[in-house]
């Protein structure tokens, strides 16, 4: 049995019930096999056994009081997965589905994604099973303060720097930042995605969506194509989805759909993005309201966004939202390119369908790396006590996405799987971390 298979079997036995973590690890380990086989020193150093075991996992109680005076208790998580190339870096997710498996899969992905950005950041992730939906601002504030009252002792500008993810945006980051500062007395870049008046970076809000479109544009260009005149279907209606939609539109495409966890809209004339931005981020409303604004558009309850015919699909909601059956439908409808804005949105079987049908496929850890890359730029600005202009940050983000595309494309070619960017991104991300871990000894 190969070294990789052996480690994978051990991981599956040891992490029973952690389906998402096993899925993410299976994808990475099976695709890096050729480069692990070419480096026998890795096995001697138990490199993969160390790579799949988080350096530290923190789970804690988060008690808070709701507006009715009832005591609520949630569970908090921070998984500090790998610090070989920099301080732990990765978002916090607040969603009722959050559990250790989901945080571990996200933290594991983050190691390779952060490596691909070319910036000095390690991998981590955290969050809570708290559901911000339907909560008042005061409830969200009290929850964030309680969450940070435990988390603060584990993080710091040079140790671990959290940020946003599902359910955590500017409002939540700001409440957590205020509480961190209050407890520690430190005014430091301990969180990214901060407001512009207290150390945030321009472009961070737009960065994941913009970066996704920059990378897909690069992939299309290499195939002699572009966004111009294309029909684009996007899932999600949050931070990543909305700014991806704006950038794709700027590049000449027509975005005909967005979705949330209750349903999806289909607007054949192109979605009114300013309306959705205000609806979701200011009014915290539901997409079902879009029809009131634009009666010519359709709203459908439930999943099904992938049944809409398109040239380019950008899944930007959540893990495993695009199944094998969805992938087959997209292919049958003529979809030519897929870029993953969410983390692990396509199942392993769906990825297989795309690769077999020669759909241009940009995997999450490359395609959505623009968010964390811009977070690292925010860290640089905080350390240097300065702030760059929108155009400066946007130009750096664009340059980073181009280099990620080039690195994953050339790694795929070098290891004999040209055009397989899943393998290319995993290999390119892995090699830098592996080299750093080998150099630093058995730690
Ligand atoms: P938001 O909370 O801003 O938006 C999430 C969107 O996805 C909402 O429209 C939400 O709908 C929908 N959604 C969430 N969970 C589900 C579900 N189980 N089923 C169907 N729809 C769902 O989060 P982000 O836009 O920040 O994150 C989206 C994805 O992008 C996640 O996978 C995240 O990990 C990834 N990502 C985010 C980055 C960032 O910088 N924010 C960076 C890189 C990746 P509803 O409102 O109904 O819940
Ligand atoms: O999945 C991700 O890369 C994020 N949620 C962003 C992490 C960050 O630190 O900006």
Tab-separated table of C-alpha atoms and ligand atoms in Angstrom:
chain	number	residue	atom	x	y	z
A	1	UNK	CA	0.000	0.000	0.000
A	2	UNK	CA	1.313	3.475	-0.840
A	3	UNK	CA	2.364	5.898	1.907
A	4	UNK	CA	-0.484	8.257	0.939
A	5	UNK	CA	-3.110	5.504	1.077
A	6	UNK	CA	-1.781	4.348	4.425
A	7	UNK	CA	-2.067	7.834	5.931
A	8	UNK	CA	-5.536	8.258	4.443
A	9	UNK	CA	-6.727	4.964	5.945
A	10	UNK	CA	-5.355	5.965	9.338
A	11	UNK	CA	-7.044	9.330	9.085
A	12	UNK	CA	-10.403	7.765	8.210
A	13	UNK	CA	-10.153	5.325	11.129
A	14	UNK	CA	-9.181	8.071	13.573
A	15	UNK	CA	-11.731	10.685	12.493
A	16	UNK	CA	-14.921	8.689	12.178
A	17	UNK	CA	-17.992	10.823	11.757
A	18	UNK	CA	-15.979	13.739	10.343
A	19	UNK	CA	-17.283	13.382	6.782
A	20	UNK	CA	-16.308	16.857	5.554
A	21	UNK	CA	-12.776	16.616	6.934
A	22	UNK	CA	-12.307	13.174	5.390
A	23	UNK	CA	-13.610	14.471	2.040
A	24	UNK	CA	-11.213	17.429	1.998
A	25	UNK	CA	-8.244	15.294	3.077
A	26	UNK	CA	-9.050	12.603	0.494
A	27	UNK	CA	-9.046	15.153	-2.316
A	28	UNK	CA	-5.712	16.637	-1.282
A	29	UNK	CA	-3.880	13.417	-0.418
A	30	UNK	CA	-4.906	11.488	-3.526
A	31	UNK	CA	-3.902	14.299	-5.881
A	32	UNK	CA	-0.478	14.966	-4.314
A	33	UNK	CA	0.473	11.288	-4.532
A	34	UNK	CA	2.920	11.682	-7.474
A	35	UNK	CA	4.865	14.411	-5.750
A	36	UNK	CA	4.925	12.517	-2.440
A	37	UNK	CA	6.180	9.407	-4.255
A	38	UNK	CA	8.978	11.493	-5.779
A	39	UNK	CA	10.140	12.617	-2.291
A	40	UNK	CA	10.753	9.534	-0.088
A	41	UNK	CA	12.147	11.769	2.684
A	42	UNK	CA	8.585	12.863	3.446
A	43	UNK	CA	7.619	9.402	4.650
A	44	UNK	CA	10.697	9.108	6.908
A	45	UNK	CA	9.738	12.428	8.484
A	46	UNK	CA	6.071	11.347	8.883
A	47	UNK	CA	5.266	14.548	7.052
A	48	UNK	CA	1.723	13.603	6.010
A	49	UNK	CA	0.809	12.202	9.437
A	50	UNK	CA	1.820	15.575	10.901
A	51	UNK	CA	0.107	17.563	8.150
A	52	UNK	CA	-3.316	15.977	8.756
A	53	UNK	CA	-3.212	16.470	12.549
A	54	UNK	CA	-4.035	20.030	13.672
A	55	UNK	CA	-1.351	21.662	15.806
A	56	UNK	CA	-4.097	22.628	18.254
A	57	UNK	CA	-7.924	22.415	18.495
A	58	UNK	CA	-9.806	24.655	20.873
A	59	UNK	CA	-13.481	24.134	21.780
A	60	UNK	CA	-15.255	26.311	24.275
A	61	UNK	CA	-18.560	27.348	25.843
A	62	UNK	CA	-20.152	30.607	24.674
A	63	UNK	CA	-22.906	31.718	27.061
A	64	UNK	CA	-24.957	34.853	26.295
A	65	UNK	CA	-28.302	36.393	27.160
A	66	UNK	CA	-30.949	36.976	24.483
A	67	UNK	CA	-33.315	39.948	24.284
A	68	UNK	CA	-35.956	38.116	26.292
A	69	UNK	CA	-33.526	37.580	29.160
A	70	UNK	CA	-33.020	33.863	28.446
A	71	UNK	CA	-29.563	32.339	28.803
A	72	UNK	CA	-28.308	30.762	25.572
A	73	UNK	CA	-25.291	28.493	25.208
A	74	UNK	CA	-23.370	27.922	21.985
A	75	UNK	CA	-20.181	26.059	21.164
A	76	UNK	CA	-17.098	27.921	19.946
A	77	UNK	CA	-14.198	26.492	17.900
A	78	UNK	CA	-10.738	27.495	16.734
A	79	UNK	CA	-8.603	24.927	14.945
A	80	UNK	CA	-4.981	26.062	14.590
A	81	UNK	CA	-3.999	23.656	11.864
A	82	UNK	CA	-0.566	24.566	10.554
A	83	UNK	CA	1.887	27.385	11.269
A	84	UNK	CA	4.817	26.257	9.095
A	85	UNK	CA	4.735	29.287	6.798
A	86	UNK	CA	3.159	31.952	9.014
A	87	UNK	CA	0.713	32.712	11.814
A	88	UNK	CA	-2.570	30.779	11.655
A	89	UNK	CA	-4.948	32.632	9.347
A	90	UNK	CA	-8.515	31.890	8.387
A	91	UNK	CA	-12.094	32.917	8.952
A	92	UNK	CA	-14.741	32.367	11.599
A	93	UNK	CA	-18.056	30.825	10.536
A	94	UNK	CA	-21.293	31.387	12.474
A	95	UNK	CA	-23.907	28.926	11.227
A	96	UNK	CA	-26.078	26.334	13.015
A	97	UNK	CA	-24.420	23.507	11.041
A	98	UNK	CA	-20.931	24.285	12.405
A	99	UNK	CA	-19.183	21.328	14.071
A	100	UNK	CA	-15.616	20.080	14.470
A	101	UNK	CA	-15.612	18.259	11.123
A	102	UNK	CA	-16.617	21.392	9.218
A	103	UNK	CA	-14.071	23.577	11.005
A	104	UNK	CA	-11.325	20.980	10.421
A	105	UNK	CA	-12.114	20.679	6.709
A	106	UNK	CA	-12.037	24.464	6.378
A	107	UNK	CA	-8.798	24.735	8.377
A	108	UNK	CA	-7.156	21.996	6.325
A	109	UNK	CA	-8.131	23.668	3.021
A	110	UNK	CA	-6.856	26.962	4.390
A	111	UNK	CA	-3.293	25.602	4.771
A	112	UNK	CA	-2.900	25.045	1.028
A	113	UNK	CA	-4.958	28.056	-0.037
A	114	UNK	CA	-2.845	30.365	2.096
A	115	UNK	CA	0.322	28.784	0.740
A	116	UNK	CA	-0.900	29.444	-2.822
A	117	UNK	CA	-1.335	33.172	-2.114
A	118	UNK	CA	2.523	33.361	-1.891
A	119	UNK	CA	2.082	35.371	1.351
A	120	UNK	CA	3.391	34.275	4.804
A	121	UNK	CA	0.224	32.888	6.439
A	122	UNK	CA	-0.450	29.506	8.056
A	123	UNK	CA	-3.819	27.731	8.184
A	124	UNK	CA	-6.607	27.939	10.750
A	125	UNK	CA	-10.360	28.244	11.034
A	126	UNK	CA	-12.976	28.727	13.704
A	127	UNK	CA	-16.557	29.603	14.398
A	128	UNK	CA	-19.664	28.646	16.252
A	129	UNK	CA	-23.028	26.943	15.830
A	130	UNK	CA	-24.609	30.328	16.637
A	131	UNK	CA	-27.190	31.402	14.032
A	132	UNK	CA	-27.096	35.179	13.457
A	133	UNK	CA	-30.243	34.993	11.316
A	134	UNK	CA	-33.197	36.683	12.992
A	135	UNK	CA	-31.070	37.958	15.905
A	136	UNK	CA	-31.091	41.625	16.906
A	137	UNK	CA	-27.916	43.714	16.676
A	138	UNK	CA	-27.671	43.654	20.458
A	139	UNK	CA	-27.913	39.871	20.562
A	140	UNK	CA	-25.206	39.557	17.911
A	141	UNK	CA	-23.037	41.984	19.898
A	142	UNK	CA	-23.478	40.095	23.153
A	143	UNK	CA	-22.711	36.803	21.429
A	144	UNK	CA	-19.573	38.220	19.767
A	145	UNK	CA	-18.360	39.664	23.062
A	146	UNK	CA	-18.827	36.354	24.848
A	147	UNK	CA	-17.146	34.453	22.001
A	148	UNK	CA	-14.124	36.781	22.124
A	149	UNK	CA	-13.928	36.619	25.922
A	150	UNK	CA	-12.604	33.080	25.476
A	151	UNK	CA	-10.993	33.335	22.043
A	152	UNK	CA	-8.769	36.350	22.853
A	153	UNK	CA	-6.270	34.257	24.830
A	154	UNK	CA	-5.541	32.054	21.819
A	155	UNK	CA	-5.064	34.705	19.120
A	156	UNK	CA	-2.848	37.718	18.338
A	157	UNK	CA	-1.465	39.723	15.424
A	158	UNK	CA	1.594	37.417	15.198
A	159	UNK	CA	0.023	34.142	16.341
A	160	UNK	CA	-3.472	33.684	14.890
A	161	UNK	CA	-5.528	36.201	12.917
A	162	UNK	CA	-9.214	35.313	12.350
A	163	UNK	CA	-11.550	36.983	9.835
A	164	UNK	CA	-15.052	36.513	8.395
A	165	UNK	CA	-16.761	33.595	6.668
A	166	UNK	CA	-20.430	32.522	6.484
A	167	UNK	CA	-22.448	34.579	8.982
A	168	UNK	CA	-19.457	36.732	9.939
A	169	UNK	CA	-19.077	40.038	8.128
A	170	UNK	CA	-18.122	43.601	9.002
A	171	UNK	CA	-20.609	43.890	11.872
A	172	UNK	CA	-19.419	40.770	13.678
A	173	UNK	CA	-15.702	41.447	13.100
A	174	UNK	CA	-16.154	44.943	14.546
A	175	UNK	CA	-17.885	43.689	17.719
A	176	UNK	CA	-15.180	41.055	18.207
A	177	UNK	CA	-12.412	43.596	17.602
A	178	UNK	CA	-13.904	45.958	20.186
A	179	UNK	CA	-13.997	43.201	22.796
A	180	UNK	CA	-10.443	41.997	22.037
A	181	UNK	CA	-9.127	45.535	22.459
A	182	UNK	CA	-11.081	46.002	25.663
A	183	UNK	CA	-9.715	42.826	27.251
A	184	UNK	CA	-6.105	43.019	26.086
A	185	UNK	CA	-5.582	46.765	25.710
A	186	UNK	CA	-3.864	46.058	22.392
A	187	UNK	CA	-4.620	47.989	19.212
A	188	UNK	CA	-3.237	45.455	16.781
A	189	UNK	CA	-4.207	43.701	13.559
A	190	UNK	CA	-5.650	40.656	15.324
A	191	UNK	CA	-8.626	40.348	12.981
A	192	UNK	CA	-9.002	41.179	9.302
A	193	UNK	CA	-12.064	42.453	7.517
A	194	UNK	CA	-12.169	45.363	9.958
A	195	UNK	CA	-13.998	48.612	9.221
A	196	UNK	CA	-12.096	51.250	7.269
A	197	UNK	CA	-12.023	53.624	10.265
A	198	UNK	CA	-10.146	51.147	12.487
A	199	UNK	CA	-7.515	49.410	10.409
A	200	UNK	CA	-9.502	47.684	7.684
A	201	UNK	CA	-8.197	47.472	4.124
A	202	UNK	CA	-9.907	48.801	1.030
A	203	UNK	CA	-10.989	45.957	-1.306
A	204	UNK	CA	-11.214	43.352	1.508
A	205	UNK	CA	-15.033	43.379	1.246
A	206	UNK	CA	-14.952	42.759	-2.499
A	207	UNK	CA	-11.769	40.650	-2.545
A	208	UNK	CA	-13.041	37.061	-2.571
A	209	UNK	CA	-15.603	37.670	-5.316
A	210	UNK	CA	-13.299	39.869	-7.378
A	211	UNK	CA	-10.419	37.424	-6.951
A	212	UNK	CA	-12.614	34.534	-8.068
A	213	UNK	CA	-13.500	36.323	-11.276
A	214	UNK	CA	-9.873	37.409	-11.880
A	215	UNK	CA	-8.747	33.802	-11.619
A	216	UNK	CA	-11.521	32.431	-13.839
A	217	UNK	CA	-10.768	35.190	-16.358
A	218	UNK	CA	-7.130	34.035	-16.440
A	219	UNK	CA	-8.238	30.422	-16.943
A	220	UNK	CA	-10.625	31.449	-19.750
A	221	UNK	CA	-7.956	33.597	-21.412
A	222	UNK	CA	-5.506	30.694	-21.487
A	223	UNK	CA	-8.202	28.768	-23.382
A	224	UNK	CA	-8.746	31.678	-25.788
A	225	UNK	CA	-11.991	32.812	-24.173
A	226	UNK	CA	-13.347	35.508	-21.787
A	227	UNK	CA	-16.361	36.627	-19.715
A	228	UNK	CA	-17.570	38.901	-22.531
A	229	UNK	CA	-21.129	38.003	-23.573
A	230	UNK	CA	-21.326	34.958	-21.278
A	231	UNK	CA	-24.307	33.883	-19.183
A	232	UNK	CA	-23.266	33.287	-15.583
A	233	UNK	CA	-25.108	31.401	-12.827
A	234	UNK	CA	-24.017	32.123	-9.256
A	235	UNK	CA	-25.223	30.438	-6.059
A	236	UNK	CA	-25.324	32.275	-2.752
A	237	UNK	CA	-26.227	35.905	-2.185
A	238	UNK	CA	-23.622	36.789	0.406
A	239	UNK	CA	-20.264	38.483	0.435
A	240	UNK	CA	-18.584	36.237	-2.131
A	241	UNK	CA	-21.541	35.838	-4.516
A	242	UNK	CA	-22.479	39.511	-4.778
A	243	UNK	CA	-18.990	40.859	-5.510
A	244	UNK	CA	-18.267	38.032	-7.944
A	245	UNK	CA	-21.472	39.040	-9.713
A	246	UNK	CA	-20.402	42.696	-9.872
A	247	UNK	CA	-16.974	41.860	-11.314
A	248	UNK	CA	-18.323	39.352	-13.864
A	249	UNK	CA	-20.828	42.001	-14.990
A	250	UNK	CA	-18.037	44.583	-15.290
A	251	UNK	CA	-16.210	42.163	-17.574
A	252	UNK	CA	-19.182	41.943	-19.926
A	253	UNK	CA	-21.028	38.885	-18.622
A	254	UNK	CA	-24.706	38.626	-17.667
A	255	UNK	CA	-25.428	37.175	-14.212
A	256	UNK	CA	-28.905	35.631	-14.355
A	257	UNK	CA	-29.233	34.037	-10.930
A	258	UNK	CA	-28.353	34.142	-7.249
A	259	UNK	CA	-29.591	31.911	-4.412
A	260	UNK	CA	-29.922	31.762	-0.648
A	261	UNK	CA	-30.714	28.903	1.681
A	262	UNK	CA	-34.449	29.089	0.899
A	263	UNK	CA	-34.497	29.493	-2.879
A	264	UNK	CA	-33.115	31.104	-6.008
A	265	UNK	CA	-33.941	33.869	-8.451
A	266	UNK	CA	-33.774	33.719	-12.234
A	267	UNK	CA	-33.668	37.081	-13.980
A	268	UNK	CA	-33.001	36.579	-17.676
A	269	UNK	CA	-32.243	40.297	-18.135
A	270	UNK	CA	-29.457	40.175	-15.579
A	271	UNK	CA	-29.809	40.479	-11.791
A	272	UNK	CA	-30.126	43.995	-10.329
A	273	UNK	CA	-27.067	43.734	-8.078
A	274	UNK	CA	-27.413	47.068	-6.287
A	275	UNK	CA	-30.882	45.973	-5.163
A	276	UNK	CA	-29.612	42.609	-3.887
A	277	UNK	CA	-26.629	44.212	-2.151
A	278	UNK	CA	-28.941	46.539	-0.216
A	279	UNK	CA	-31.491	43.761	0.456
A	280	UNK	CA	-28.942	41.289	1.836
A	281	UNK	CA	-26.374	43.505	3.570
A	282	UNK	CA	-28.450	46.433	4.868
A	283	UNK	CA	-31.955	45.062	5.228
A	284	UNK	CA	-30.848	41.463	5.930
A	285	UNK	CA	-33.809	40.338	3.798
A	286	UNK	CA	-34.552	37.227	1.716
A	287	UNK	CA	-34.171	36.728	-2.042
A	288	UNK	CA	-37.869	35.827	-2.242
A	289	UNK	CA	-38.460	39.605	-2.024
A	290	UNK	CA	-36.715	40.146	-5.400
A	291	UNK	CA	-39.941	39.439	-7.295
A	292	UNK	CA	-41.657	42.375	-5.593
A	293	UNK	CA	-38.884	44.585	-6.940
A	294	UNK	CA	-38.810	43.019	-10.399
A	295	UNK	CA	-42.037	41.167	-11.308
A	296	UNK	CA	-40.560	39.897	-14.610
A	297	UNK	CA	-38.034	37.735	-12.696
A	298	UNK	CA	-38.689	34.237	-11.338
A	299	UNK	CA	-38.270	33.033	-7.769
A	300	UNK	CA	-38.159	29.312	-6.954
A	301	UNK	CA	-38.141	27.742	-3.517
A	302	UNK	CA	-35.504	25.122	-2.787
A	303	UNK	CA	-32.288	24.087	-4.568
A	304	UNK	CA	-32.222	23.905	-8.365
A	305	UNK	CA	-30.085	26.885	-9.290
A	306	UNK	CA	-27.821	24.566	-11.345
A	307	UNK	CA	-30.720	23.706	-13.669
A	308	UNK	CA	-30.485	27.177	-15.208
A	309	UNK	CA	-28.525	26.966	-18.478
A	310	UNK	CA	-25.256	28.918	-18.385
A	311	UNK	CA	-21.768	29.230	-19.880
A	312	UNK	CA	-20.051	29.766	-16.528
A	313	UNK	CA	-21.091	28.536	-13.061
A	314	UNK	CA	-19.757	30.070	-9.848
A	315	UNK	CA	-20.857	28.185	-6.706
A	316	UNK	CA	-20.490	30.739	-3.873
A	317	UNK	CA	-22.732	29.456	-1.043
A	318	UNK	CA	-21.470	26.454	0.924
A	319	UNK	CA	-19.854	22.982	0.916
A	320	UNK	CA	-21.333	20.158	-1.161
A	321	UNK	CA	-23.970	22.390	-2.728
A	322	UNK	CA	-23.147	21.088	-6.222
A	323	UNK	CA	-23.677	17.336	-6.626
A	324	UNK	CA	-22.834	14.825	-9.335
A	325	UNK	CA	-26.368	15.198	-10.761
A	326	UNK	CA	-25.982	19.000	-10.811
A	327	UNK	CA	-22.642	18.681	-12.595
A	328	UNK	CA	-24.199	16.443	-15.254
A	329	UNK	CA	-27.016	18.944	-15.753
A	330	UNK	CA	-24.540	21.817	-16.126
A	331	UNK	CA	-22.504	19.859	-18.679
A	332	UNK	CA	-25.628	18.862	-20.610
A	333	UNK	CA	-26.677	22.524	-20.707
A	334	UNK	CA	-23.346	23.544	-22.231
A	335	UNK	CA	-21.502	24.974	-19.198
A	336	UNK	CA	-17.849	25.510	-20.163
A	337	UNK	CA	-16.241	26.772	-16.965
A	338	UNK	CA	-16.731	26.456	-13.200
A	339	UNK	CA	-15.027	28.558	-10.531
A	340	UNK	CA	-15.500	27.670	-6.872
A	341	UNK	CA	-16.107	30.755	-4.718
A	342	UNK	CA	-17.309	28.733	-1.728
A	343	UNK	CA	-15.086	26.221	0.072
A	344	UNK	CA	-15.543	22.677	-1.299
A	345	UNK	CA	-18.899	23.452	-2.979
A	346	UNK	CA	-18.554	20.554	-5.445
A	347	UNK	CA	-18.692	16.965	-4.239
A	348	UNK	CA	-15.806	14.669	-5.266
A	349	UNK	CA	-18.166	13.012	-7.778
A	350	UNK	CA	-19.161	16.375	-9.275
A	351	UNK	CA	-15.493	17.323	-9.762
A	352	UNK	CA	-14.990	14.028	-11.562
A	353	UNK	CA	-17.820	14.850	-13.977
A	354	UNK	CA	-16.298	18.261	-14.750
A	355	UNK	CA	-12.797	16.909	-15.319
A	356	UNK	CA	-13.987	14.017	-17.490
A	357	UNK	CA	-16.034	16.407	-19.635
A	358	UNK	CA	-13.135	18.877	-20.036
A	359	UNK	CA	-14.981	21.669	-18.267
A	360	UNK	CA	-12.458	24.321	-17.183
A	361	UNK	CA	-12.542	23.846	-13.423
A	362	UNK	CA	-10.965	26.238	-10.904
A	363	UNK	CA	-10.931	24.620	-7.428
A	364	UNK	CA	-11.816	26.591	-4.295
A	365	UNK	CA	-8.418	26.804	-2.709
A	366	UNK	CA	-7.104	28.643	-5.744
A	367	UNK	CA	-10.263	30.389	-6.894
A	368	UNK	CA	-11.373	31.900	-3.580
A	369	UNK	CA	-7.882	32.706	-2.252
A	370	UNK	CA	-8.310	36.398	-3.045
A	371	UNK	CA	-10.161	36.990	0.224
A	372	UNK	CA	-7.476	35.660	2.504
A	373	UNK	CA	-4.743	37.162	0.298
A	374	UNK	CA	-6.271	40.598	0.818
A	375	UNK	CA	-6.539	39.812	4.527
A	376	UNK	CA	-2.772	39.277	4.484
A	377	UNK	CA	-2.434	42.650	2.748
A	378	UNK	CA	-4.531	44.124	5.571
A	379	UNK	CA	-2.088	42.578	8.076
A	380	UNK	CA	0.842	44.186	6.240
A	381	UNK	CA	-0.821	47.595	6.294
A	382	UNK	CA	-1.617	47.230	10.023
A	383	UNK	CA	1.995	46.293	10.861
A	384	UNK	CA	3.361	49.160	8.801
A	385	UNK	CA	0.774	51.609	10.231
A	386	UNK	CA	-0.342	52.784	6.806
A	387	UNK	CA	-3.090	52.199	4.276
A	388	UNK	CA	-2.978	51.660	0.563
A	389	UNK	CA	-5.479	53.043	-1.979
A	390	UNK	CA	-8.255	50.958	-3.521
A	391	UNK	CA	-6.356	50.745	-6.812
A	392	UNK	CA	-3.124	49.686	-5.128
A	393	UNK	CA	-4.802	46.824	-3.244
A	394	UNK	CA	-6.877	45.802	-6.270
A	395	UNK	CA	-3.732	45.669	-8.435
A	396	UNK	CA	-1.952	43.488	-5.853
A	397	UNK	CA	-5.004	41.194	-5.622
A	398	UNK	CA	-5.122	40.876	-9.386
A	399	UNK	CA	-1.392	40.069	-9.531
A	400	UNK	CA	-1.791	37.405	-6.827
A	401	UNK	CA	-4.686	35.704	-8.669
A	402	UNK	CA	-2.681	35.649	-11.921
A	403	UNK	CA	0.256	34.081	-10.132
A	404	UNK	CA	-1.998	31.483	-8.459
A	405	UNK	CA	-3.362	30.531	-11.876
A	406	UNK	CA	0.147	30.230	-13.315
A	407	UNK	CA	1.412	28.175	-10.370
A	408	UNK	CA	-1.458	25.691	-10.414
A	409	UNK	CA	-1.345	25.360	-14.204
A	410	UNK	CA	2.399	24.739	-14.269
A	411	UNK	CA	2.322	22.308	-11.312
A	412	UNK	CA	-0.372	20.290	-13.133
A	413	UNK	CA	1.757	20.221	-16.274
A	414	UNK	CA	4.942	19.279	-14.410
A	415	UNK	CA	3.239	16.307	-12.735
A	416	UNK	CA	1.680	15.019	-15.961
A	417	UNK	CA	-1.928	16.096	-15.374
A	418	UNK	CA	-2.103	19.188	-17.578
A	419	UNK	CA	-5.402	21.061	-17.238
A	420	UNK	CA	-6.281	19.317	-13.949
A	421	UNK	CA	-6.191	22.373	-11.705
A	422	UNK	CA	-7.475	20.405	-8.709
A	423	UNK	CA	-4.237	18.426	-8.672
A	424	UNK	CA	-2.206	21.469	-9.728
A	425	UNK	CA	-3.473	23.675	-6.888
A	426	UNK	CA	-3.040	20.927	-4.301
A	427	UNK	CA	0.508	20.131	-5.411
A	428	UNK	CA	1.615	23.772	-5.652
A	429	UNK	CA	0.068	24.612	-2.257
A	430	UNK	CA	1.462	21.481	-0.613
A	431	UNK	CA	5.064	21.798	-1.827
A	432	UNK	CA	5.760	25.117	-0.089
A	433	UNK	CA	4.315	23.910	3.219
A	434	UNK	CA	6.157	20.585	2.913
A	435	UNK	CA	9.478	22.301	2.305
A	436	UNK	CA	8.996	24.580	5.327
A	437	UNK	CA	7.989	21.654	7.559
A	438	UNK	CA	10.949	19.555	6.420
A	439	UNK	CA	13.351	22.432	7.131
A	440	UNK	CA	11.929	23.089	10.609
A	441	UNK	CA	12.488	19.552	11.934
A	442	UNK	CA	10.051	17.265	13.732
A	443	UNK	CA	7.592	19.758	15.220
B	1	LIG	P1	-22.244	34.951	3.648
B	1	LIG	O1	-22.711	34.596	5.004
B	1	LIG	O2	-21.998	36.368	3.300
B	1	LIG	O3	-23.215	34.356	2.544
B	1	LIG	C1	-23.492	33.004	2.458
B	1	LIG	C2	-24.539	32.782	1.398
B	1	LIG	O4	-24.659	31.389	1.147
B	1	LIG	C3	-25.917	33.267	1.824
B	1	LIG	O5	-26.627	33.685	0.699
B	1	LIG	C4	-26.515	32.003	2.434
B	1	LIG	O6	-27.926	32.009	2.412
B	1	LIG	C5	-25.962	30.933	1.519
B	1	LIG	N1	-25.855	29.695	2.288
B	1	LIG	C6	-25.146	29.488	3.424
B	1	LIG	N2	-25.305	28.235	3.876
B	1	LIG	C7	-26.125	27.649	3.002
B	1	LIG	C8	-26.675	26.350	2.923
B	1	LIG	N3	-26.388	25.413	3.833
B	1	LIG	N4	-27.471	26.080	1.853
B	1	LIG	C9	-27.763	27.031	0.924
B	1	LIG	N5	-27.277	28.274	0.973
B	1	LIG	C10	-26.476	28.574	1.980
B	1	LIG	O7	-20.910	34.084	3.455
B	1	LIG	P2	-19.728	34.275	2.391
B	1	LIG	O8	-20.240	34.829	1.112
B	1	LIG	O9	-18.627	34.963	3.089
B	1	LIG	O10	-19.266	32.773	2.187
B	1	LIG	C11	-19.767	31.935	1.137
B	1	LIG	C12	-18.781	30.835	0.859
B	1	LIG	O11	-17.524	31.400	0.475
B	1	LIG	C13	-18.464	29.927	2.057
B	1	LIG	O12	-18.206	28.625	1.575
B	1	LIG	C14	-17.168	30.506	2.593
B	1	LIG	O13	-16.422	29.555	3.304
B	1	LIG	C15	-16.482	30.893	1.292
B	1	LIG	N6	-15.422	31.886	1.388
B	1	LIG	C16	-15.642	33.119	1.957
B	1	LIG	C17	-14.630	34.045	1.988
B	1	LIG	C18	-14.837	35.407	2.521
B	1	LIG	O14	-13.894	36.213	2.427
B	1	LIG	N7	-15.983	35.769	3.040
B	1	LIG	C19	-13.290	33.739	1.481
B	1	LIG	C20	-13.190	32.454	0.837
B	1	LIG	C21	-14.230	31.574	0.809
B	1	LIG	P3	-28.743	32.417	3.717
B	1	LIG	O15	-28.555	33.900	3.863
B	1	LIG	O16	-30.127	32.005	3.437
B	1	LIG	O17	-28.131	31.656	4.849
B	2	LIG	O1	-12.229	30.766	3.518
B	2	LIG	C1	-11.550	31.802	3.560
B	2	LIG	O2	-10.483	31.904	2.955
B	2	LIG	C2	-12.060	32.934	4.342
B	2	LIG	N1	-13.153	32.829	4.903
B	2	LIG	C3	-11.248	34.173	4.480
B	2	LIG	C4	-10.202	34.024	5.550
B	2	LIG	C5	-9.435	35.265	5.888
B	2	LIG	O3	-8.623	35.146	6.814
B	2	LIG	O4	-9.594	36.310	5.263
